[in-house]
Backbone as CSV, one residue per row, in Angstrom:
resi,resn,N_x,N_y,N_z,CA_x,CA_y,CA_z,C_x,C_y,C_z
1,UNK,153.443,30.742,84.105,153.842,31.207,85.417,152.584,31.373,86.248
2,UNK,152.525,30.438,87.228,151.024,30.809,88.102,151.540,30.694,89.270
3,UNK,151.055,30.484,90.555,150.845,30.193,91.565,150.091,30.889,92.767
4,UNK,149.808,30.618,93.688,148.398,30.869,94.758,149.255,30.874,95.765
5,UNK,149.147,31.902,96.844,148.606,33.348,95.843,149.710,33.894,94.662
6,UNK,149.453,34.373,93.737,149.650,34.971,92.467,151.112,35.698,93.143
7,UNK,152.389,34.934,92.270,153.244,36.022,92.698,153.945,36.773,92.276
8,UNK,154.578,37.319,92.690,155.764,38.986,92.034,156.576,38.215,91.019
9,UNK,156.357,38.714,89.853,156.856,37.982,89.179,158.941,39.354,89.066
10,UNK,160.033,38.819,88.777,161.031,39.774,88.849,161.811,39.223,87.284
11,UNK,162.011,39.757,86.737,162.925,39.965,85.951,164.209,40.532,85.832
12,UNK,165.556,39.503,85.662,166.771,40.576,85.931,167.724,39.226,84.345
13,UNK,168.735,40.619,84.844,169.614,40.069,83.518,171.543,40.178,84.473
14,UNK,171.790,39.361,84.924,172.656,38.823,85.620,172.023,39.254,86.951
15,UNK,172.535,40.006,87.755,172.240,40.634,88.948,171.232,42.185,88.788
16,UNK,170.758,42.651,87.622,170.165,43.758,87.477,168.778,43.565,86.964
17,UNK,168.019,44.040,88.063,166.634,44.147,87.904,166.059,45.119,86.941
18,UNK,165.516,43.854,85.698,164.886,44.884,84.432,163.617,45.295,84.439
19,UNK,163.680,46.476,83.771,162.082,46.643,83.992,162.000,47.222,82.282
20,UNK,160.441,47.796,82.456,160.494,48.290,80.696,161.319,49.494,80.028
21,UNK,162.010,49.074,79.087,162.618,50.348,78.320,162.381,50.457,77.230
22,UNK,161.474,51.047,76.709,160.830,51.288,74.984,161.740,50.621,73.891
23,UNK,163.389,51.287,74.183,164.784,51.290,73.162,165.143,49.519,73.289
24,UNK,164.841,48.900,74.760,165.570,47.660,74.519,164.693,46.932,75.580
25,UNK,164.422,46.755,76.456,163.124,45.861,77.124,161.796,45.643,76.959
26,UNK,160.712,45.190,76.622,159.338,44.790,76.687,159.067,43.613,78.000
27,UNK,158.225,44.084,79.132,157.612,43.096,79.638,156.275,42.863,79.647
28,UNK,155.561,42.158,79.348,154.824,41.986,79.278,153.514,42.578,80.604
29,UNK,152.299,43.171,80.085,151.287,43.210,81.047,151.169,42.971,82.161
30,UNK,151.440,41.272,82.476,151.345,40.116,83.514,152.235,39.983,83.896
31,UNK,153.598,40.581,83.304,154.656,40.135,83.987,155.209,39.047,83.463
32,UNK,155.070,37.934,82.436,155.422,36.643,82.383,155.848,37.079,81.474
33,UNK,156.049,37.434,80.217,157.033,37.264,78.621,157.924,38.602,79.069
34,UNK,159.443,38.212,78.463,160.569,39.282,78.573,161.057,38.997,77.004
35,UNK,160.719,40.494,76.265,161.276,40.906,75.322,162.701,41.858,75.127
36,UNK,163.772,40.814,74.462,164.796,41.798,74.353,164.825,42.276,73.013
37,UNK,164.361,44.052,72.547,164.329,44.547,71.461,165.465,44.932,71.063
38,UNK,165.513,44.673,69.708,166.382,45.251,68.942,168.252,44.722,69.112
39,UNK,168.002,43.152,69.549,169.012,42.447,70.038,170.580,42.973,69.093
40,UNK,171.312,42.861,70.104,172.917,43.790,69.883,173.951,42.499,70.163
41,UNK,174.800,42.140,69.919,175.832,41.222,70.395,175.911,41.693,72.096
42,UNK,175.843,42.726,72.659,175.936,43.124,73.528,175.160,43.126,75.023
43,UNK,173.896,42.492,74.177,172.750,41.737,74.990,172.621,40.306,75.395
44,UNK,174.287,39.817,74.517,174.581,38.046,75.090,174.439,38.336,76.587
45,UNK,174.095,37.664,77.381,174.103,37.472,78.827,172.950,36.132,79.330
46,UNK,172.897,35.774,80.413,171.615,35.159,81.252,171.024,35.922,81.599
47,UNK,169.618,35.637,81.485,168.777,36.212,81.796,167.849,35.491,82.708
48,UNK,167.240,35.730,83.861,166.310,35.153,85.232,165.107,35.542,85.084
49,UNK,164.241,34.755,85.302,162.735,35.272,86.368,162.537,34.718,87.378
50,UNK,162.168,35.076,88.259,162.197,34.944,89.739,160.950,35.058,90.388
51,UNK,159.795,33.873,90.265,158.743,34.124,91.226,158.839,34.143,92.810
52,UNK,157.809,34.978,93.461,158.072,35.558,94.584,156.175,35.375,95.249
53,UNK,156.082,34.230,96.674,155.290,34.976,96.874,155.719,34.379,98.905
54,UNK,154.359,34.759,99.187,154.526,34.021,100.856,155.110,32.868,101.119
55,UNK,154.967,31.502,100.015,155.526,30.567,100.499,156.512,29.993,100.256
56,UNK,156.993,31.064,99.388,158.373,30.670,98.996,158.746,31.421,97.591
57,UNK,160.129,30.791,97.155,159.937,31.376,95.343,160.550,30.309,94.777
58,UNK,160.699,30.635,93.283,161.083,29.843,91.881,161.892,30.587,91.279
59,UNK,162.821,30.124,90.602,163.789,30.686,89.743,163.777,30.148,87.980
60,UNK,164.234,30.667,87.080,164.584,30.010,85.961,165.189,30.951,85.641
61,UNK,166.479,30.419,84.273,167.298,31.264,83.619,167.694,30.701,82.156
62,UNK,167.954,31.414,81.314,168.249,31.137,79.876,169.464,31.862,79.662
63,UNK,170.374,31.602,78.694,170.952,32.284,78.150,170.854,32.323,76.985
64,UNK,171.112,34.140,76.783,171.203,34.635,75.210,172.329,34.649,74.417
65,UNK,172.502,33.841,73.143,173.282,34.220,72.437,173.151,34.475,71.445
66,UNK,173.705,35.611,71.309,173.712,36.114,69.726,174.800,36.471,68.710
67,UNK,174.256,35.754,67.439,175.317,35.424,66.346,175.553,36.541,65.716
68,UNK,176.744,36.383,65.324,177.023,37.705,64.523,177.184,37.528,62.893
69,UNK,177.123,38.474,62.239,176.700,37.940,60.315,178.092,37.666,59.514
């Protein structure tokens, strides 16, 4: 994730902007790696990052799925 100037990097998981939660989020320092801890069936969803700067932005999205035993 780069770009000039350097931008806001956002993290969300459908429409909700994540940020760090010890119990179930990690973001990284920089902003670029999103850790989902301690994954639950309940954490299936898409997940976004959303660069942000003056000249515009970028999007990407993944989805999580998780198997059950």
């Amino acid at each position: 994730l780069q770009g000039y100037p350097m931008p806001e990097i956002i993290w969300n998981r459908g429409e909700q902007v994540l940020e760090v939660n010890p119990d179930k989020v990690a973001i990284s320092e920089d902003r670029k790696q999103l850790t989902v801890l301690n994954v639950q069936i309940e954490d299936e969803d898409e997940y976004h990052v959303r660069l942000v700067n003056e000249f515009g932005e970028a999007t990407s999205k993944a989805k999580l799925s998780v198997l059950g035993k």
